[in-house]
Short mmCIF file of C-alpha atoms in Angstrom, two decimals:
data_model
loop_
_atom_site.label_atom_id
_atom_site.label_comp_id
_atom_site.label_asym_id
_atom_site.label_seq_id
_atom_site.Cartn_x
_atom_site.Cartn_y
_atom_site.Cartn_z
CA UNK A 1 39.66 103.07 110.64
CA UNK A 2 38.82 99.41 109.69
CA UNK A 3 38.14 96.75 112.55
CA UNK A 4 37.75 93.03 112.72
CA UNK A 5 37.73 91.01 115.61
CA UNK A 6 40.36 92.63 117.86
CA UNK A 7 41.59 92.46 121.04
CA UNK A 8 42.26 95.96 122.75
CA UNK A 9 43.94 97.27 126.06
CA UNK A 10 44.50 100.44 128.09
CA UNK A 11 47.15 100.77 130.89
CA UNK A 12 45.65 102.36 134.04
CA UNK A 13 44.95 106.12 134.32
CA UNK A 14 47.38 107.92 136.63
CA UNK A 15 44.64 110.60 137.10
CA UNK A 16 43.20 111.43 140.82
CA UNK A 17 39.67 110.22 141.35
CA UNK A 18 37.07 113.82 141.11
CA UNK A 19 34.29 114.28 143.37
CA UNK A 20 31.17 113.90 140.67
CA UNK A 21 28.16 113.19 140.41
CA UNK A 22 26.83 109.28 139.83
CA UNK A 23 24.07 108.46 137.83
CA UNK A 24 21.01 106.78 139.81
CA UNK A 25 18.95 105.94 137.31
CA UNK A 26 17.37 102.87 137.07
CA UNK A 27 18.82 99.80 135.35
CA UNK A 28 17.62 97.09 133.49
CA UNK A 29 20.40 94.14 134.06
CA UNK A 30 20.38 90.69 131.49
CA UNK A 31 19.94 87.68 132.88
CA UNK A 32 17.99 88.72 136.38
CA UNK A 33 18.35 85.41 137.98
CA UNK A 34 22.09 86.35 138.01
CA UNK A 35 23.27 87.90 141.53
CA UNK A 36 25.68 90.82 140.95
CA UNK A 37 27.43 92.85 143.35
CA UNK A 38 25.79 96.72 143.79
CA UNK A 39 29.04 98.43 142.47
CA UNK A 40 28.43 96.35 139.24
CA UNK A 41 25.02 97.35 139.16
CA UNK A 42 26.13 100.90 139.88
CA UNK A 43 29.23 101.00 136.86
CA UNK A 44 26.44 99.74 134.32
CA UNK A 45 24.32 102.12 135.15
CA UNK A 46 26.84 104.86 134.91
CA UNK A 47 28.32 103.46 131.69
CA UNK A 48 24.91 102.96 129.94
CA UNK A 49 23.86 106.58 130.91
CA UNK A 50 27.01 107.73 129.55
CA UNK A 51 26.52 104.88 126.40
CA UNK A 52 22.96 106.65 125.60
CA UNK A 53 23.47 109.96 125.77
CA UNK A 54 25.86 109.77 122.85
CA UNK A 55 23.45 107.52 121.04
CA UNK A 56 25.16 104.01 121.59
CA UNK A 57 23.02 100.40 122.54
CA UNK A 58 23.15 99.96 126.14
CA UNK A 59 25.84 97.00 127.61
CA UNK A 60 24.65 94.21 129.73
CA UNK A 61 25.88 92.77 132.38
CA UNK A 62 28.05 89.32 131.37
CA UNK A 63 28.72 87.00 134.68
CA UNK A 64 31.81 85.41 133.05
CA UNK A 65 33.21 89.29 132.36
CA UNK A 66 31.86 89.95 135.86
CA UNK A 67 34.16 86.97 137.03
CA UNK A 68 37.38 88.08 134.71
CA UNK A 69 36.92 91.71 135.71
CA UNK A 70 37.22 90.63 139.48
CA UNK A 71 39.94 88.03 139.48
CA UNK A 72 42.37 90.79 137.91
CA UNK A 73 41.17 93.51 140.04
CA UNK A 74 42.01 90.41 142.98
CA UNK A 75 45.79 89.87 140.73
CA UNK A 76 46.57 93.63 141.19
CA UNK A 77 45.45 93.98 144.22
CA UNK A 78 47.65 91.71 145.90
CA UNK A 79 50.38 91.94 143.33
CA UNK A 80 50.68 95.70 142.99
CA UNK A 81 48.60 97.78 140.21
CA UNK A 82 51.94 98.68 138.62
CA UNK A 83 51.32 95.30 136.30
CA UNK A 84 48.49 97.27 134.26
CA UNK A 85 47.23 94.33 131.81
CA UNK A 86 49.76 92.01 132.56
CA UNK A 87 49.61 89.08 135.05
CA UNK A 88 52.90 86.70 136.00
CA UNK A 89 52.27 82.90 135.91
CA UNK A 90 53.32 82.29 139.15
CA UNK A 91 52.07 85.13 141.16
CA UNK A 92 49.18 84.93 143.72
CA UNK A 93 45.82 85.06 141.75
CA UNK A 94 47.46 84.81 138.06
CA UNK A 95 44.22 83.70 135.80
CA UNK A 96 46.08 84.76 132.49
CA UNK A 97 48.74 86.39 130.98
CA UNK A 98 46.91 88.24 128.68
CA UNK A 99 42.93 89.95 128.81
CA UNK A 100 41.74 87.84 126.35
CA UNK A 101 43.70 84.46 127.95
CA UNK A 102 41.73 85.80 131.45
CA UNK A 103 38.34 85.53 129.41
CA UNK A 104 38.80 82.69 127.97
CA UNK A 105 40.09 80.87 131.89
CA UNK A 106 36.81 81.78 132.93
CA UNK A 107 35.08 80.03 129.81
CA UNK A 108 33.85 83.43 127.58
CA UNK A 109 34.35 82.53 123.99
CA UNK A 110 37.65 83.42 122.33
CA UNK A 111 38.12 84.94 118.67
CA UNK A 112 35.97 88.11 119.08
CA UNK A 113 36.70 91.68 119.65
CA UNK A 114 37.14 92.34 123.31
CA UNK A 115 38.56 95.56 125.41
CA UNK A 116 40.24 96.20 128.77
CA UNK A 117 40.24 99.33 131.02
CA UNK A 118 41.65 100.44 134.20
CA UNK A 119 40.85 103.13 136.41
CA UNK A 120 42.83 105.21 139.28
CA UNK A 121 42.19 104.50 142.88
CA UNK A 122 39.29 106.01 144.18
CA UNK A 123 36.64 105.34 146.86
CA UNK A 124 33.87 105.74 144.30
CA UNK A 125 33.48 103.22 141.17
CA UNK A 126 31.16 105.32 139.45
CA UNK A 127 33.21 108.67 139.77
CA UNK A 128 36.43 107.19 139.01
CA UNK A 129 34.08 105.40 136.28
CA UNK A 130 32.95 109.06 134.77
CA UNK A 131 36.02 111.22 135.31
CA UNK A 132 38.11 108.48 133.24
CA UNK A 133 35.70 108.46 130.63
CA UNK A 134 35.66 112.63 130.37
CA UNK A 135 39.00 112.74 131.05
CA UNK A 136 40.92 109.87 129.31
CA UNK A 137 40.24 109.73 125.30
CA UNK A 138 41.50 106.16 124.42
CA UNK A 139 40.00 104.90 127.66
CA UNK A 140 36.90 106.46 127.08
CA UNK A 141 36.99 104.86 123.53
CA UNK A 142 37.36 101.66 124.72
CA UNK A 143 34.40 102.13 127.31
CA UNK A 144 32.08 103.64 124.42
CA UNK A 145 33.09 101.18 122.09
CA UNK A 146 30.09 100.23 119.45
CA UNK A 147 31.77 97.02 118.85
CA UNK A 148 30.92 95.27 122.10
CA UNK A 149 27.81 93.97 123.82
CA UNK A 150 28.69 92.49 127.22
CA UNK A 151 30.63 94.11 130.29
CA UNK A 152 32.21 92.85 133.53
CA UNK A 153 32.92 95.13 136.53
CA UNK A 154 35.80 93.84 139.38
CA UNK A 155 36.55 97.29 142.30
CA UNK A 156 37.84 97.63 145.25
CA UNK A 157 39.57 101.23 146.71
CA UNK A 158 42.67 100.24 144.32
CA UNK A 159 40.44 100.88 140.99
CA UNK A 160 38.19 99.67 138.24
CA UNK A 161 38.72 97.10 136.10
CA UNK A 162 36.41 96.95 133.19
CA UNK A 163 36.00 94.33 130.38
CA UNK A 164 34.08 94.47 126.99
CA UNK A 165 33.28 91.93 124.55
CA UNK A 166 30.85 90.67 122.46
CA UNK A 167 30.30 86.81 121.72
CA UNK A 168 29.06 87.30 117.96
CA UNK A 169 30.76 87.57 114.77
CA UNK A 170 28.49 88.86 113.19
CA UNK A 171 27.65 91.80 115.65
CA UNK A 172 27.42 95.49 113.57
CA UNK A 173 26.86 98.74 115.29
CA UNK A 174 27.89 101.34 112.83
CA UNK A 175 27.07 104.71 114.66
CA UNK A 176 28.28 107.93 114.60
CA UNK A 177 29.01 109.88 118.01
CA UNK A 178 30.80 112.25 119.75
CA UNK A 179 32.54 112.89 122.89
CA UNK A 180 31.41 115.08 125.23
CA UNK A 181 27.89 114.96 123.95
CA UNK A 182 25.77 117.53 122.67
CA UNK A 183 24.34 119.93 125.63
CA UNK A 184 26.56 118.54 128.28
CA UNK A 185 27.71 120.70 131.08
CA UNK A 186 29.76 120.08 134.15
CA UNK A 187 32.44 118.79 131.52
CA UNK A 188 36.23 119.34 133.19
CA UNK A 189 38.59 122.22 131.59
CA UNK A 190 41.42 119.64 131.12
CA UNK A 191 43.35 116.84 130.12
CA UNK A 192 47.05 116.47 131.75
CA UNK A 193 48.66 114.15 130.22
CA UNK A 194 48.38 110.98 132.73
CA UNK A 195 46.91 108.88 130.39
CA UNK A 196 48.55 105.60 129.16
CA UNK A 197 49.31 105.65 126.46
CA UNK A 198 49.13 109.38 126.62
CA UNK A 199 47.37 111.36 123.35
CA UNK A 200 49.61 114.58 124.01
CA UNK A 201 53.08 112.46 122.76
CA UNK A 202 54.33 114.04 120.17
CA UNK A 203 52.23 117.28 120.54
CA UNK A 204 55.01 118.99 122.03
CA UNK A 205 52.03 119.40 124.67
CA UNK A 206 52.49 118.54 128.86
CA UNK A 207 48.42 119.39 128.99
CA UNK A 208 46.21 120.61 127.54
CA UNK A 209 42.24 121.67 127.40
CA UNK A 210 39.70 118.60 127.97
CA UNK A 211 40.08 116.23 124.84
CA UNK A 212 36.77 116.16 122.45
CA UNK A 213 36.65 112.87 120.32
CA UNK A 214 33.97 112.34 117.21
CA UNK A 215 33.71 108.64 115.76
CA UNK A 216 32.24 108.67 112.15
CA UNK A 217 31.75 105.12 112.41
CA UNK A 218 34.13 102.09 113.32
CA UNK A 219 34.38 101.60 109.35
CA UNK A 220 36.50 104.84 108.71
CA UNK A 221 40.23 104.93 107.80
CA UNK A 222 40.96 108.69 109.11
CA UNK A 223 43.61 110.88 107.20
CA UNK A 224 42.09 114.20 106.55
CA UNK A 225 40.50 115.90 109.58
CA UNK A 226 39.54 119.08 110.24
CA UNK A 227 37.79 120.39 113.38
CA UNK A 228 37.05 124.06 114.78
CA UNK A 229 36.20 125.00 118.43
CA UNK A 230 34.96 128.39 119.62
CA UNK A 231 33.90 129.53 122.86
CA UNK A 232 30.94 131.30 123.69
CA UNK A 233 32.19 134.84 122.29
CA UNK A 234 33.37 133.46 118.99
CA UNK A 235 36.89 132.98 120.28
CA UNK A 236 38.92 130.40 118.48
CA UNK A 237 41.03 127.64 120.40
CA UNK A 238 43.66 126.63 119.13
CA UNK A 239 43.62 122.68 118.52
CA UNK A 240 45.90 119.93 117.34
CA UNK A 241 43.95 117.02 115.83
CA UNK A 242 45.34 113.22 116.35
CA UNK A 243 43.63 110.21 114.73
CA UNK A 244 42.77 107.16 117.73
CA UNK A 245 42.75 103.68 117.87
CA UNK A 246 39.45 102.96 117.02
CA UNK A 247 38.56 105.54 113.62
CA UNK A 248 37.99 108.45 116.34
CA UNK A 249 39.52 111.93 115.82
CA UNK A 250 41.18 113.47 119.12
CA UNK A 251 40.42 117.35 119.35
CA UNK A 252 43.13 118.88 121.45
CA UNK A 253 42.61 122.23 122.73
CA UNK A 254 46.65 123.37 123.31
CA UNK A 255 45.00 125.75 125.94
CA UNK A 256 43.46 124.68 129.15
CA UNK A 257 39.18 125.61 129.14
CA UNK A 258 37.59 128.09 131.14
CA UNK A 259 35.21 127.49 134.03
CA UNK A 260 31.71 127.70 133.56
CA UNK A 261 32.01 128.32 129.48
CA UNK A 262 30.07 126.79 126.16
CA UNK A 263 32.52 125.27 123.32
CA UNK A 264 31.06 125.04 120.37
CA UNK A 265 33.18 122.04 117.88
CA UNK A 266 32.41 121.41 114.45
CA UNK A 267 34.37 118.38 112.90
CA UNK A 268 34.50 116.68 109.47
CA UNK A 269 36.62 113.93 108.12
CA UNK A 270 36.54 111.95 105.00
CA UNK A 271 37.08 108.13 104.62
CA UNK A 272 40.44 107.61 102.94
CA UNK A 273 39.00 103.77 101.45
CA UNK A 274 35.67 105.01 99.75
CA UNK A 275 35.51 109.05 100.00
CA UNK A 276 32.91 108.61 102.16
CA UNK A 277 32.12 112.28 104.43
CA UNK A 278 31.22 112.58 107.77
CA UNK A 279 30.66 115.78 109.89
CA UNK A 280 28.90 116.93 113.30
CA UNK A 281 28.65 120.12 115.53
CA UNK A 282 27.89 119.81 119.36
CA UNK A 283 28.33 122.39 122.16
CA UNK A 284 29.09 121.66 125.97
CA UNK A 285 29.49 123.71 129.22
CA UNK A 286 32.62 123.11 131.00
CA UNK A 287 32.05 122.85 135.25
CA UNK A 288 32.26 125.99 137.61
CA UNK A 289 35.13 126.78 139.32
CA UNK A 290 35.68 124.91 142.43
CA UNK A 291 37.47 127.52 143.80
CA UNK A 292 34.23 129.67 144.30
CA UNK A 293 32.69 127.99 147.16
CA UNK A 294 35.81 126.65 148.71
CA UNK A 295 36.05 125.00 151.93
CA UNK A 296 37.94 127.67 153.30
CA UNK A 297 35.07 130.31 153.04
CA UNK A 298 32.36 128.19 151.68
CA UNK A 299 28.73 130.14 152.24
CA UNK A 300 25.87 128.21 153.64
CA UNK A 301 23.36 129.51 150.77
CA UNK A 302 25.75 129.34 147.98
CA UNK A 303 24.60 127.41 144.94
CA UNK A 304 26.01 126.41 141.65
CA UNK A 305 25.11 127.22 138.43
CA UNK A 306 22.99 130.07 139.09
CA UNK A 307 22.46 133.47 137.02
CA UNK A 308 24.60 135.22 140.14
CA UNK A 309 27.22 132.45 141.48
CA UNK A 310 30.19 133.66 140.21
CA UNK A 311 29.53 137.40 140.25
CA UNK A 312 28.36 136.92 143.86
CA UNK A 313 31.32 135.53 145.13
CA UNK A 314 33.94 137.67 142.99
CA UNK A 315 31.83 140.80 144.30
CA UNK A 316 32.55 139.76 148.35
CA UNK A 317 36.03 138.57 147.14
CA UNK A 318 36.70 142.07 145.94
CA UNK A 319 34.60 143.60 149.09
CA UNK A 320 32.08 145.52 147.09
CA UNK A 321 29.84 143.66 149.02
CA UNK A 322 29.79 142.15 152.73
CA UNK A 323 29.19 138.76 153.08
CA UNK A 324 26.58 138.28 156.02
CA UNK A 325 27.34 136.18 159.25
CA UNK A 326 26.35 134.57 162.26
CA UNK A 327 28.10 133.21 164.93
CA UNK A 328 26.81 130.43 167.10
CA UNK A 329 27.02 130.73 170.75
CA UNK A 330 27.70 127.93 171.78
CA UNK A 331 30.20 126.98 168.94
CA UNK A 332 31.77 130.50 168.07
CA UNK A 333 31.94 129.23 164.56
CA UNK A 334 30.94 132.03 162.25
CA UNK A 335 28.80 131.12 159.37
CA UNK A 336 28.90 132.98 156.12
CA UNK A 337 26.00 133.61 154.09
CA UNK A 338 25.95 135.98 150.51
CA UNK A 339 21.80 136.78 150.64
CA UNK A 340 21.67 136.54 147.23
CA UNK A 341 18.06 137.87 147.10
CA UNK A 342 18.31 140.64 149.61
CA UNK A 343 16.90 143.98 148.37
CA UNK A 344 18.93 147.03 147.96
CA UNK A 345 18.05 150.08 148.60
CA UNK A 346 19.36 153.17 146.28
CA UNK A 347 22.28 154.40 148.97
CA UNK A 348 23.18 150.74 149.35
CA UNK A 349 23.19 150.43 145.59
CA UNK A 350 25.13 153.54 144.85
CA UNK A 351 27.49 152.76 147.59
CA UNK A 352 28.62 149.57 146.05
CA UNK A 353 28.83 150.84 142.51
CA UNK A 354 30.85 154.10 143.43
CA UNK A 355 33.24 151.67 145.38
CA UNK A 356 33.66 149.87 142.00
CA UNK A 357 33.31 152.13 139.35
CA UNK A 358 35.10 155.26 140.67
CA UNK A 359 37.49 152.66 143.12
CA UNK A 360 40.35 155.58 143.26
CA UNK A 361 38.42 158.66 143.69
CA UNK A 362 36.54 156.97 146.24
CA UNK A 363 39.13 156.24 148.60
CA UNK A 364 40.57 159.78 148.22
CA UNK A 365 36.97 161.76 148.37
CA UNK A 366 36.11 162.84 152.24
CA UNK A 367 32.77 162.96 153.31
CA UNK A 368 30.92 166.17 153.38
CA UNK A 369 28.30 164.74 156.31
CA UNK A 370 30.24 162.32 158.11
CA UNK A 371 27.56 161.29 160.44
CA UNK A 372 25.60 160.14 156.80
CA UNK A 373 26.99 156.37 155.81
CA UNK A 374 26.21 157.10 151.92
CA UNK A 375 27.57 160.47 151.63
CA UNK A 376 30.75 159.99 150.02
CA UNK A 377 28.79 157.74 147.31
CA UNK A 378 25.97 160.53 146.82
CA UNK A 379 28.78 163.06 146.35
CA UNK A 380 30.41 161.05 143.79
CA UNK A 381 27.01 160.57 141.80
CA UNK A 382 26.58 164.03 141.79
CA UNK A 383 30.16 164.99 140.30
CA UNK A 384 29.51 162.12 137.48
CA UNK A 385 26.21 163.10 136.69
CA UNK A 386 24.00 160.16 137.86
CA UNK A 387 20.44 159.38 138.38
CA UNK A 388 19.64 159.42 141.70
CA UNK A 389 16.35 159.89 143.66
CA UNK A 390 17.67 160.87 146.81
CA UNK A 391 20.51 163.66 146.85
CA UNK A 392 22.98 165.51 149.61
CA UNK A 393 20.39 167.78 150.70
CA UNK A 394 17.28 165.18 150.41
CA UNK A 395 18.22 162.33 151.75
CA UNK A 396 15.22 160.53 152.58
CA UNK A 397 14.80 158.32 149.54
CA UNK A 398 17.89 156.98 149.97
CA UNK A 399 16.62 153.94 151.95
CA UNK A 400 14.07 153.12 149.61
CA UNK A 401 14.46 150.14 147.67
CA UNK A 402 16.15 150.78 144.03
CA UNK A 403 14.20 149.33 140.61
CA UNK A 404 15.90 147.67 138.74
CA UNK A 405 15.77 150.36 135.22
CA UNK A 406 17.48 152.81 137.69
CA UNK A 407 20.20 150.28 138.17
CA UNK A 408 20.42 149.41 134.98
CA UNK A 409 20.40 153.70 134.13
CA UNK A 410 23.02 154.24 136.70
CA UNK A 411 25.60 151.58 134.86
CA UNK A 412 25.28 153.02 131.35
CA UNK A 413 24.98 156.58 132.79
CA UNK A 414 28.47 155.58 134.41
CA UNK A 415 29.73 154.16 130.93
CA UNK A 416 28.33 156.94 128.73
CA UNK A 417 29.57 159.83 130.96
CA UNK A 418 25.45 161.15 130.59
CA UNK A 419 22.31 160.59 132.03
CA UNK A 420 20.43 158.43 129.65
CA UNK A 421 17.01 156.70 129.82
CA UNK A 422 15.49 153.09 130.80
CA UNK A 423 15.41 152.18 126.67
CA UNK A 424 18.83 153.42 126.15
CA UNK A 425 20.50 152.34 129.06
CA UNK A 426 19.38 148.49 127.95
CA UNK A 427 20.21 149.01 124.70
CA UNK A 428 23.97 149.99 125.86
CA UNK A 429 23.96 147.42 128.02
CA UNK A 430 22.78 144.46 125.89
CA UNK A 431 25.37 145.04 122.93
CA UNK A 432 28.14 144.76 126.14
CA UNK A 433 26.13 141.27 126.54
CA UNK A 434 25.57 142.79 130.20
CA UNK A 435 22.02 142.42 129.74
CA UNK A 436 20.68 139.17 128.10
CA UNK A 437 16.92 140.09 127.97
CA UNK A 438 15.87 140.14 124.17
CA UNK A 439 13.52 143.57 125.45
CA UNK A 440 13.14 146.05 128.03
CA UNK A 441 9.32 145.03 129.40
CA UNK A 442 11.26 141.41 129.10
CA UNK A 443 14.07 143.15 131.58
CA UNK A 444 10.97 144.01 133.74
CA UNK A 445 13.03 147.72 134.94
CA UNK A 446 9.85 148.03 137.64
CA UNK A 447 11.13 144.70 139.70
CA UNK A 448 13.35 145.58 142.93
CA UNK A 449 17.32 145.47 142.43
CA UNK A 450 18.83 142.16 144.40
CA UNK A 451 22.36 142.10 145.57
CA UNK A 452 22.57 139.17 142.96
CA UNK A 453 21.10 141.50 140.32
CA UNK A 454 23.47 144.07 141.07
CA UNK A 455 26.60 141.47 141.92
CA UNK A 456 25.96 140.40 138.52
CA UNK A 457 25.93 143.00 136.24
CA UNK A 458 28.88 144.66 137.46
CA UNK A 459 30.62 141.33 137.28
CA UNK A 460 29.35 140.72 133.47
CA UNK A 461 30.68 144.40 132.78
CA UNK A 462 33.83 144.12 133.91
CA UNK A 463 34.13 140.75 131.78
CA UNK A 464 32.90 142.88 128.60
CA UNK A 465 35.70 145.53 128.83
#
């Protein structure tokens, strides 16, 4: 879509502030002998980390944006944030009807293209700064904009107020990027429809999956789009494509995202004015359920984004393994830890795979040597055939710890209804994706079995069925 010198505004997000992460990187600010407050020092950095990793110039600081941003952050403030862009003449702290009469009060030149944004509430600028731009499409346009140079911060608790500009007419930054960027993870599963003006009207859609946007260039009229996005087993999503304000195509996913998943998006669209093609493909990794670690049973050594977090927790939540604790004696408050890299040994092992794989017949069976904790689990690998070192009658191995190839032969012995060997077991096992080694020395089958080994092939089995 074609764009001179315009004048642009967004109507504040109605979305609740996200716990994220801010970007601490170090800034370079225009203009040094300038004093700026740290929250404005904070945004820029935040929005130039943002700017660069989709390949766009860095913005720089402007004192007279600074000094527009804050007088209608101090308007809504005291006047009530329910007046969006728009400021009374008459009303405490009214500096301008309009955005671009508010710049121009303050003395930044008129006549050139210049953009408004408002955030939610929020104690944090710079998470209320990244979760509108992942989460809001036309806001995060405006904030990515290639057209502008300068920006101006105002915050307090009641939002953000952001303004954009540049001061030169002749001012060309014809790039090409795309929204979220190539490689990024912790990316939200969704949009739901609380943005203003809101990209789902018309859709027939109340929310939806978080909204991807691709800008060919600020010099594109869009009117024939296409755009495909799979997740990481090849699964299609089902999208509805919308055309924004500023030549960027909206990718709609009209299903909310998993947690903890890579989409894949290709998108293409041609310039209606010249014929001109562009296309891209990027991938990103939506965040891990929050629900995993809640506060309500959240375990001391949990951590995210590990090889064993969520098959870990869903392996306590389903009690095929105990979460360890400790209570404090002074306190009584019981702490809860998962031991991730505790060994197992083969009855241990066998105990929690019988539990899981043969659930029913395991409650039912009765224990042949009661006084023996792993009997029941021993009996059952003898009915079904499995590999076992220790047995009923020779029971001594069954505290030593368990290799990893005799896990891995006890799964697809399970699956195959047959003994089978280390090379065949991983070769099951890898075409169910269970195993992601490309070999089996690369599996290393001699290395003890963890809990989180073990926690996490069962849980990438039962996701394969």
């Amino acid at each position: 879509m074609k764009h001179n010198h315009i004048s642009l505004v967004l109507s504040a997000l109605l979305i609740s502030g996200i716990s994220v992460p801010s970007v601490t990187q170090p800034v370079e600010v225009e203009a040094a002998e300038q004093q700026y407050e740290k929250y404005q020092l904070d945004l820029l950095a935040q929005v130039n980390f943002e700017r660069k990793m989709v390949g766009l110039h860095p913005f720089k600081l402007h004192p007279l944006l600074c000094k527009s941003a804050v007088n209608h952050e101090t308007y809504l403030r005291l006047n009530g944030y329910a007046y969006g862009h728009e400021e009374v003449k008459g009303d405490k702290g009214f500096t301008g009807k309009r955005h671009a009469d508010r710049i121009k009060a303050v003395g930044y030149p008129s006549g050139f293209s210049s953009y408004e944004t408002i955030t939610k509430t929020g104690d944090s600028p710079t998470a209320l700064m990244r979760d509108m731009i992942q989460t809001a499409p036309y806001h995060r346009d405006s904030v990515l904009s290639p057209l502008a140079e300068y920006v101006g911060f105002g915050y307090s608790k009641n939002g953000v107020v952001v303004m954009n500009a540049t001061d030169n007419q002749d001012f060309v930054s014809d790039v090409m990027y795309n929204y979220p960027y190539d490689g990024q993870t912790d990316v939200d599963i969704a949009y739901y429809g609380d943005e203003n003006p809101d990209p789902l009207k018309g859709t027939g859609l109340e929310k939806s999956g978080i909204i991807s946007t691709f800008t060919p260039s600020n010099y594109y009229y869009l009117g024939s789009e296409k755009a495909t996005m799979v997740d990481s087993k090849g699964t299609k999503i089902p999208l509805v494509l919308e055309t924004g304000g500023a030549g960027t195509l909206l990718i709609i996913p009209k299903i909310l995202l998993d947690y903890n998943t890579t989409y894949t998006v290709s998108a293409s669209v041609v310039d209606e004015d010249t014929g001109r093609k562009a296309s891209r493909t990027w991938s990103f990794t939506t965040k891990e359920d929050p629900k995993l670690n809640s506060k309500e049973r959240k375990f001391v050594d949990y951590k995210p984004k590990q090889y064993w977090s969520k098959g870990m927790v869903w392996a306590v939540d389903k009690k095929f393994l105990s979460p360890y604790t400790k209570k404090d004696a002074k306190t009584k408050k019981t702490t809860l830890y998962l031991k991730p890299s505790s060994r197992l040994t083969e009855g241990e092992l066998l105990t929690v795979f019988t539990k899981y794989y043969y659930a029913a017949e395991y409650k039912k069976t009765k224990a042949v040597a009661p006084s023996w904790k792993y009997s029941i689990a021993y009996q059952l690998a003898k009915k079904h055939d499995l590999p076992t070192m220790a047995t009923m009658t020779s029971r001594k191995k069954a505290t030593s710890y368990v290799e990893r190839g005799d896990m891995m032969r006890t799964l697809a012995s399970a699956h195959l209804r047959k003994p089978v060997s280390e090379q065949v077991a991983f070769d099951t096992l890898r075409e169910l994706d269970v195993v992601k080694d490309r070999s089996l020395p690369a599996f290393d089958p001699r290395a003890d079995t963890s809990r989180a080994h073990l926690a996490t092939y069962l849980y990438r089995y039962i996701s394969s069925k």
